[in-house]
PDB file of C-alpha atoms and ligand atoms in Angstrom:
ATOM      1  CA  MET V 722      79.248  77.247  96.369  1.00 97.00           C
ATOM      2  CA  LYS V 723      76.061  75.698  97.689  1.00 97.00           C
ATOM      3  CA  VAL V 724      74.750  78.703  99.609  1.00 98.00           C
ATOM      4  CA  LEU V 725      75.097  80.864  96.476  1.00 98.00           C
ATOM      5  CA  GLU V 726      73.269  78.348  94.276  1.00 98.00           C
ATOM      6  CA  GLU V 727      70.468  78.151  96.852  1.00 98.00           C
ATOM      7  CA  ARG V 728      70.224  81.939  96.897  1.00 98.00           C
ATOM      8  CA  ILE V 729      70.052  82.093  93.090  1.00 98.00           C
ATOM      9  CA  ILE V 730      67.229  79.532  93.098  1.00 97.00           C
ATOM     10  CA  LYS V 731      65.402  81.422  95.845  1.00 97.00           C
ATOM     11  CA  ASP V 732      65.823  85.022  94.644  1.00 98.00           C
ATOM     12  CA  GLY V 733      67.117  84.935  91.050  1.00 97.00           C
ATOM     13  CA  GLN V 734      64.766  85.731  88.170  1.00 95.00           C
ATOM     14  CA  LEU V 735      65.343  84.560  84.625  1.00 95.00           C
ATOM     15  CA  LEU V 736      64.691  87.201  81.977  1.00 93.00           C
ATOM     16  CA  GLY V 737      64.223  85.091  78.866  1.00 90.00           C
ATOM     17  CA  GLU V 738      66.742  82.281  78.604  1.00 87.00           C
ATOM     18  CA  THR V 739      70.006  84.211  78.845  1.00 92.00           C
ATOM     19  CA  ILE V 740      69.742  86.911  81.530  1.00 95.00           C
ATOM     20  CA  LEU V 741      69.639  86.260  85.250  1.00 96.00           C
ATOM     21  CA  LYS V 742      68.433  89.072  87.488  1.00 97.00           C
ATOM     22  CA  VAL V 743      69.934  88.972  90.994  1.00 98.00           C
ATOM     23  CA  ASP V 744      69.290  92.529  92.073  1.00 98.00           C
ATOM     24  CA  SER V 745      68.103  91.604  95.568  1.00 98.00           C
ATOM     25  CA  PHE V 746      71.530  90.341  96.721  1.00 98.00           C
ATOM     26  CA  LEU V 747      74.277  91.166  94.197  1.00 98.00           C
ATOM     27  CA  THR V 748      73.705  93.764  91.471  1.00 98.00           C
ATOM     28  CA  HIS V 749      71.604  96.419  93.202  1.00 98.00           C
ATOM     29  CA  GLN V 750      70.785  95.602  96.830  1.00 98.00           C
ATOM     30  CA  VAL V 751      73.813  93.770  98.249  1.00 98.00           C
ATOM     31  CA  ASP V 752      73.863  91.029 100.899  1.00 98.00           C
ATOM     32  CA  TYR V 753      77.140  91.708 102.673  1.00 98.00           C
ATOM     33  CA  GLN V 754      77.070  88.406 104.588  1.00 98.00           C
ATOM     34  CA  LEU V 755      76.922  86.504 101.312  1.00 98.00           C
ATOM     35  CA  MET V 756      79.662  88.767  99.878  1.00 98.00           C
ATOM     36  CA  LYS V 757      81.791  88.005 102.938  1.00 98.00           C
ATOM     37  CA  ASP V 758      81.347  84.251 102.353  1.00 98.00           C
ATOM     38  CA  ILE V 759      82.199  84.756  98.663  1.00 98.00           C
ATOM     39  CA  GLY V 760      85.304  86.698  99.711  1.00 98.00           C
ATOM     40  CA  ARG V 761      86.430  83.842 101.971  1.00 98.00           C
ATOM     41  CA  VAL V 762      85.951  81.190  99.262  1.00 98.00           C
ATOM     42  CA  PHE V 763      88.011  83.084  96.669  1.00 98.00           C
ATOM     43  CA  ALA V 764      90.619  83.923  99.309  1.00 98.00           C
ATOM     44  CA  ALA V 765      90.976  80.238 100.267  1.00 98.00           C
ATOM     45  CA  LYS V 766      91.543  79.373  96.614  1.00 97.00           C
ATOM     46  CA  TYR V 767      94.095  82.141  95.896  1.00 98.00           C
ATOM     47  CA  ARG V 768      95.782  82.661  99.294  1.00 97.00           C
ATOM     48  CA  HIS V 769      99.055  81.005  98.269  1.00 97.00           C
ATOM     49  CA  GLU V 770      99.293  82.425  94.737  1.00 97.00           C
ATOM     50  CA  GLY V 771     101.217  85.578  95.632  1.00 98.00           C
ATOM     51  CA  ILE V 772      98.378  87.920  94.601  1.00 98.00           C
ATOM     52  CA  THR V 773      99.147  91.602  95.224  1.00 98.00           C
ATOM     53  CA  LYS V 774      95.961  93.294  93.937  1.00 98.00           C
ATOM     54  CA  ILE V 775      92.282  92.638  93.270  1.00 98.00           C
ATOM     55  CA  VAL V 776      90.870  94.257  90.116  1.00 98.00           C
ATOM     56  CA  THR V 777      87.240  94.548  89.061  1.00 98.00           C
ATOM     57  CA  ILE V 778      84.977  96.780  86.962  1.00 97.00           C
ATOM     58  CA  GLU V 779      82.260  99.104  88.232  1.00 96.00           C
ATOM     59  CA  ALA V 780      79.595  98.761  89.386  1.00 94.00           C
ATOM     60  CA  SER V 781      78.460  95.261  90.334  1.00 96.00           C
ATOM     61  CA  GLY V 782      81.935  93.747  90.586  1.00 98.00           C
ATOM     62  CA  ILE V 783      82.857  96.095  93.408  1.00 98.00           C
ATOM     63  CA  ALA V 784      80.945  94.388  96.227  1.00 98.00           C
ATOM     64  CA  PRO V 785      82.354  90.864  95.804  1.00 98.00           C
ATOM     65  CA  ALA V 786      85.812  92.222  94.900  1.00 98.00           C
ATOM     66  CA  LEU V 787      85.989  94.302  98.059  1.00 98.00           C
ATOM     67  CA  TYR V 788      85.285  91.294 100.270  1.00 98.00           C
ATOM     68  CA  VAL V 789      87.915  89.235  98.446  1.00 98.00           C
ATOM     69  CA  ALA V 790      90.316  92.125  99.053  1.00 98.00           C
ATOM     70  CA  GLU V 791      89.408  92.165 102.743  1.00 98.00           C
ATOM     71  CA  ALA V 792      89.840  88.396 103.091  1.00 98.00           C
ATOM     72  CA  LEU V 793      93.292  88.562 101.443  1.00 98.00           C
ATOM     73  CA  ASP V 794      94.189  91.915 103.057  1.00 98.00           C
ATOM     74  CA  LEU V 795      94.986  93.488  99.681  1.00 98.00           C
ATOM     75  CA  PRO V 796      94.016  96.692  97.843  1.00 98.00           C
ATOM     76  CA  MET V 797      91.111  96.548  95.376  1.00 98.00           C
ATOM     77  CA  VAL V 798      91.018  98.676  92.216  1.00 98.00           C
ATOM     78  CA  PHE V 799      87.944  99.023  90.036  1.00 98.00           C
ATOM     79  CA  ALA V 800      88.018 100.053  86.394  1.00 97.00           C
ATOM     80  CA  LYS V 801      85.913 103.143  85.688  1.00 95.00           C
ATOM     81  CA  LYS V 802      83.384 103.176  82.901  1.00 92.00           C
ATOM     82  CA  SER V 803      83.526 106.892  82.267  1.00 81.00           C
ATOM     83  CA  LYS V 804      86.463 109.231  82.519  1.00 70.00           C
ATOM     84  CA  ASN V 805      85.961 112.135  84.904  1.00 71.00           C
ATOM     85  CA  ILE V 806      87.874 115.367  85.316  1.00 69.00           C
ATOM     86  CA  THR V 807      89.652 114.147  88.436  1.00 75.00           C
ATOM     87  CA  MET V 808      91.466 111.481  86.381  1.00 71.00           C
ATOM     88  CA  THR V 809      94.311 113.756  85.374  1.00 74.00           C
ATOM     89  CA  GLU V 810      97.120 111.203  85.429  1.00 81.00           C
ATOM     90  CA  ASP V 811      98.191 108.569  82.894  1.00 92.00           C
ATOM     91  CA  ILE V 812      95.521 105.958  82.341  1.00 94.00           C
ATOM     92  CA  LEU V 813      95.298 102.409  81.055  1.00 96.00           C
ATOM     93  CA  THR V 814      92.300 101.906  78.769  1.00 95.00           C
ATOM     94  CA  ALA V 815      90.344  99.177  76.982  1.00 96.00           C
ATOM     95  CA  GLN V 816      87.212  99.010  74.848  1.00 96.00           C
ATOM     96  CA  VAL V 817      84.530  96.831  76.433  1.00 96.00           C
ATOM     97  CA  TYR V 818      81.290  95.693  74.840  1.00 94.00           C
ATOM     98  CA  SER V 819      78.614  95.453  77.511  1.00 91.00           C
ATOM     99  CA  PHE V 820      76.419  92.393  77.244  1.00 87.00           C
ATOM    100  CA  THR V 821      73.588  93.927  79.257  1.00 87.00           C
ATOM    101  CA  LYS V 822      73.776  97.509  77.869  1.00 88.00           C
ATOM    102  CA  GLN V 823      74.701  96.451  74.297  1.00 92.00           C
ATOM    103  CA  VAL V 824      77.111  99.334  73.818  1.00 92.00           C
ATOM    104  CA  THR V 825      80.903  99.533  73.590  1.00 94.00           C
ATOM    105  CA  SER V 826      82.561 101.897  76.019  1.00 92.00           C
ATOM    106  CA  GLN V 827      86.055 102.820  77.048  1.00 94.00           C
ATOM    107  CA  VAL V 828      86.987 101.699  80.543  1.00 95.00           C
ATOM    108  CA  SER V 829      90.025 102.965  82.388  1.00 96.00           C
ATOM    109  CA  ILE V 830      92.318 102.488  85.371  1.00 96.00           C
ATOM    110  CA  ALA V 831      94.869 105.064  86.529  1.00 96.00           C
ATOM    111  CA  GLN V 832      98.304 103.737  85.675  1.00 96.00           C
ATOM    112  CA  LYS V 833      99.636 104.485  89.156  1.00 97.00           C
ATOM    113  CA  PHE V 834      97.441 101.738  90.653  1.00 98.00           C
ATOM    114  CA  LEU V 835      98.927  98.881  88.605  1.00 98.00           C
ATOM    115  CA  LYS V 836     102.655  98.160  88.566  1.00 97.00           C
ATOM    116  CA  ALA V 837     104.672  95.686  86.497  1.00 98.00           C
ATOM    117  CA  SER V 838     105.409  93.820  89.733  1.00 98.00           C
ATOM    118  CA  ASP V 839     101.684  93.235  90.466  1.00 98.00           C
ATOM    119  CA  LYS V 840     100.077  89.809  90.309  1.00 98.00           C
ATOM    120  CA  VAL V 841      96.371  90.404  89.869  1.00 98.00           C
ATOM    121  CA  LEU V 842      93.232  88.456  90.674  1.00 98.00           C
ATOM    122  CA  ILE V 843      90.261  89.726  88.631  1.00 99.00           C
ATOM    123  CA  ILE V 844      86.842  89.418  90.275  1.00 98.00           C
ATOM    124  CA  ASP V 845      83.481  90.069  88.602  1.00 98.00           C
ATOM    125  CA  ASP V 846      79.815  89.404  89.303  1.00 98.00           C
ATOM    126  CA  PHE V 847      78.939  87.691  85.997  1.00 98.00           C
ATOM    127  CA  LEU V 848      80.768  85.986  83.167  1.00 98.00           C
ATOM    128  CA  ALA V 849      78.811  85.949  79.898  1.00 97.00           C
ATOM    129  CA  ASN V 850      80.923  86.367  76.736  1.00 97.00           C
ATOM    130  CA  GLY V 851      84.036  87.443  78.628  1.00 98.00           C
ATOM    131  CA  GLN V 852      84.329  90.975  77.247  1.00 97.00           C
ATOM    132  CA  ALA V 853      84.557  92.728  80.626  1.00 97.00           C
ATOM    133  CA  ALA V 854      87.241  90.319  81.862  1.00 98.00           C
ATOM    134  CA  LYS V 855      89.112  90.575  78.535  1.00 98.00           C
ATOM    135  CA  GLY V 856      89.191  94.392  78.833  1.00 98.00           C
ATOM    136  CA  LEU V 857      90.557  94.128  82.370  1.00 98.00           C
ATOM    137  CA  ILE V 858      93.227  91.644  81.244  1.00 98.00           C
ATOM    138  CA  GLU V 859      94.259  94.038  78.444  1.00 98.00           C
ATOM    139  CA  MET V 860      94.729  96.910  80.910  1.00 98.00           C
ATOM    140  CA  ILE V 861      96.646  94.733  83.378  1.00 98.00           C
ATOM    141  CA  GLU V 862      98.918  93.618  80.540  1.00 97.00           C
ATOM    142  CA  GLN V 863      99.418  97.259  79.416  1.00 96.00           C
ATOM    143  CA  ALA V 864     100.795  97.856  82.915  1.00 97.00           C
ATOM    144  CA  GLY V 865     103.174  94.923  82.450  1.00 98.00           C
ATOM    145  CA  ALA V 866     101.509  93.148  85.386  1.00 98.00           C
ATOM    146  CA  GLN V 867     100.527  89.481  85.558  1.00 98.00           C
ATOM    147  CA  VAL V 868      96.990  88.054  85.687  1.00 98.00           C
ATOM    148  CA  ALA V 869      96.809  85.099  88.091  1.00 98.00           C
ATOM    149  CA  GLY V 870      93.185  84.273  87.350  1.00 98.00           C
ATOM    150  CA  VAL V 871      89.599  85.419  87.027  1.00 98.00           C
ATOM    151  CA  GLY V 872      87.130  84.773  89.866  1.00 98.00           C
ATOM    152  CA  ILE V 873      83.468  84.916  88.904  1.00 98.00           C
ATOM    153  CA  VAL V 874      80.426  84.880  91.175  1.00 98.00           C
ATOM    154  CA  ILE V 875      77.971  83.633  88.499  1.00 98.00           C
ATOM    155  CA  GLU V 876      79.201  82.135  85.240  1.00 98.00           C
ATOM    156  CA  LYS V 877      76.702  81.575  82.452  1.00 98.00           C
ATOM    157  CA  SER V 878      78.341  78.463  81.067  1.00 97.00           C
ATOM    158  CA  PHE V 879      76.183  78.440  77.939  1.00 96.00           C
ATOM    159  CA  GLN V 880      77.955  81.624  76.773  1.00 97.00           C
ATOM    160  CA  SER V 881      81.504  81.800  75.453  1.00 97.00           C
ATOM    161  CA  GLY V 882      83.340  83.752  78.202  1.00 98.00           C
ATOM    162  CA  ARG V 883      85.032  80.862  79.939  1.00 98.00           C
ATOM    163  CA  GLN V 884      86.371  79.453  76.682  1.00 98.00           C
ATOM    164  CA  LEU V 885      87.685  82.874  75.607  1.00 98.00           C
ATOM    165  CA  LEU V 886      89.569  83.374  78.890  1.00 98.00           C
ATOM    166  CA  GLU V 887      90.972  79.845  78.945  1.00 97.00           C
ATOM    167  CA  GLU V 888      92.182  80.309  75.368  1.00 98.00           C
ATOM    168  CA  MET V 889      93.985  83.426  76.614  1.00 97.00           C
ATOM    169  CA  GLY V 890      95.686  81.179  79.194  1.00 97.00           C
ATOM    170  CA  VAL V 891      93.828  82.661  82.171  1.00 98.00           C
ATOM    171  CA  PRO V 892      92.310  80.226  84.692  1.00 97.00           C
ATOM    172  CA  VAL V 893      88.682  80.835  85.673  1.00 98.00           C
ATOM    173  CA  THR V 894      87.155  80.070  89.082  1.00 98.00           C
ATOM    174  CA  SER V 895      83.365  80.346  89.167  1.00 98.00           C
ATOM    175  CA  LEU V 896      81.311  79.925  92.332  1.00 98.00           C
ATOM    176  CA  ALA V 897      78.092  79.122  90.449  1.00 98.00           C
ATOM    177  CA  ARG V 898      77.925  77.825  86.880  1.00 98.00           C
ATOM    178  CA  LEU V 899      74.599  78.244  85.205  1.00 97.00           C
ATOM    179  CA  GLY V 900      73.657  75.746  82.525  1.00 96.00           C
ATOM    180  CA  ARG V 901      71.222  76.402  79.687  1.00 92.00           C
ATOM    181  CA  CYS V 902      67.935  77.547  81.225  1.00 85.00           C
ATOM    182  CA  GLU V 903      64.913  76.180  79.394  1.00 85.00           C
ATOM    183  CA  ASN V 904      61.260  76.522  80.405  1.00 85.00           C
ATOM    184  CA  GLY V 905      62.220  78.994  83.124  1.00 86.00           C
ATOM    185  CA  GLU V 906      64.189  76.368  85.034  1.00 90.00           C
ATOM    186  CA  ILE V 907      67.552  77.289  86.578  1.00 92.00           C
ATOM    187  CA  LYS V 908      70.133  74.493  86.238  1.00 93.00           C
ATOM    188  CA  PHE V 909      73.692  74.400  87.526  1.00 96.00           C
ATOM    189  CA  LEU V 910      76.843  72.703  86.275  1.00 96.00           C
ATOM    190  CA  GLU V 911      79.484  71.693  88.796  1.00 97.00           C
ATOM    191  CA  ALA V 912      81.122  74.839  90.153  1.00 96.00           C
ATOM    192  CA  ASP V 913      84.863  75.409  90.708  1.00 96.00           C
ATOM    193  CA  ALA V 914      84.633  76.173  94.422  1.00 92.00           C
TER     194      ALA V 914
HETATM  195  P1  5GP Z2378      80.632  89.669  79.552  1.00 95.67           P
HETATM  196  O1  5GP Z2378      81.546  90.836  79.497  1.00 95.67           O
HETATM  197  O2  5GP Z2378      81.285  88.439  80.166  1.00 95.67           O
HETATM  198  O3  5GP Z2378      79.966  89.368  78.251  1.00 95.67           O
HETATM  199  O4  5GP Z2378      79.441  90.080  80.533  1.00 95.67           O
HETATM  200  C1  5GP Z2378      79.736  90.273  81.886  1.00 95.67           C
HETATM  201  C2  5GP Z2378      79.195  91.577  82.371  1.00 95.67           C
HETATM  202  O5  5GP Z2378      77.880  91.812  81.892  1.00 95.67           O
HETATM  203  C3  5GP Z2378      79.138  91.525  83.891  1.00 95.67           C
HETATM  204  O6  5GP Z2378      80.053  92.459  84.391  1.00 95.67           O
HETATM  205  C4  5GP Z2378      77.702  91.891  84.227  1.00 95.67           C
HETATM  206  O7  5GP Z2378      77.656  93.213  84.705  1.00 95.67           O
HETATM  207  C5  5GP Z2378      76.929  91.843  82.932  1.00 95.67           C
HETATM  208  N1  5GP Z2378      76.088  90.625  82.788  1.00 95.67           N
HETATM  209  C6  5GP Z2378      76.238  89.635  81.865  1.00 95.67           C
HETATM  210  N2  5GP Z2378      75.258  88.741  81.949  1.00 95.67           N
HETATM  211  C7  5GP Z2378      74.457  89.130  82.961  1.00 95.67           C
HETATM  212  C8  5GP Z2378      73.245  88.593  83.526  1.00 95.67           C
HETATM  213  O8  5GP Z2378      72.700  87.557  83.128  1.00 95.67           O
HETATM  214  N3  5GP Z2378      72.704  89.289  84.571  1.00 95.67           N
HETATM  215  C9  5GP Z2378      73.265  90.432  85.047  1.00 95.67           C
HETATM  216  N4  5GP Z2378      72.660  91.031  86.081  1.00 95.67           N
HETATM  217  N5  5GP Z2378      74.397  90.976  84.532  1.00 95.67           N
HETATM  218  C10 5GP Z2378      74.994  90.331  83.496  1.00 95.67           C
END
């Protein structure tokens, strides 16, 4: 997605060689026009796949996921990172190791929001080692639902996430694929859409 790559070049900041900071348009301040375009691109790719629900994980997956949900006219559910007292019903859970926080935490989705008849498209902001997406897949499978694919805004192709998900039999669609960044230079591989 050319406009996304251009935005990463313009506003992204590399922290060392493995972390990309995009807090001016995706992970903190959010550019809704760009999110809308992202929503349309994923929707075009998945429109005829019989998707019934969009699933993501809080917090930075929510913005792109919501615009995918709007473009496909579907509900969006986000996994919660901490249980709160209002979650009184049965929950689906998974352990997720956070690449950026370097801690493992339990994430959860209320069981009533995922049914065995659901066909789910997972959306997230970044794909690094695939742990967030793997946790979401585990919860979707606990519900007996089907995962149609994982849609990623920015994949870091030099990390192992894509391989992990493909080995699990889950197709990955990434709008920007970041290659190894040396000497502070951002390089892209060919994206999926
Ligand atoms: P994974 O679970 O695939 O190892 O990491 C994906 C999660 O970690 C994403 O949900 C995202 O929040 C965070 N993440 C991983 N790499 C980066 C990065 O380079 N920059 C930012 N801002 N977040 C990242």
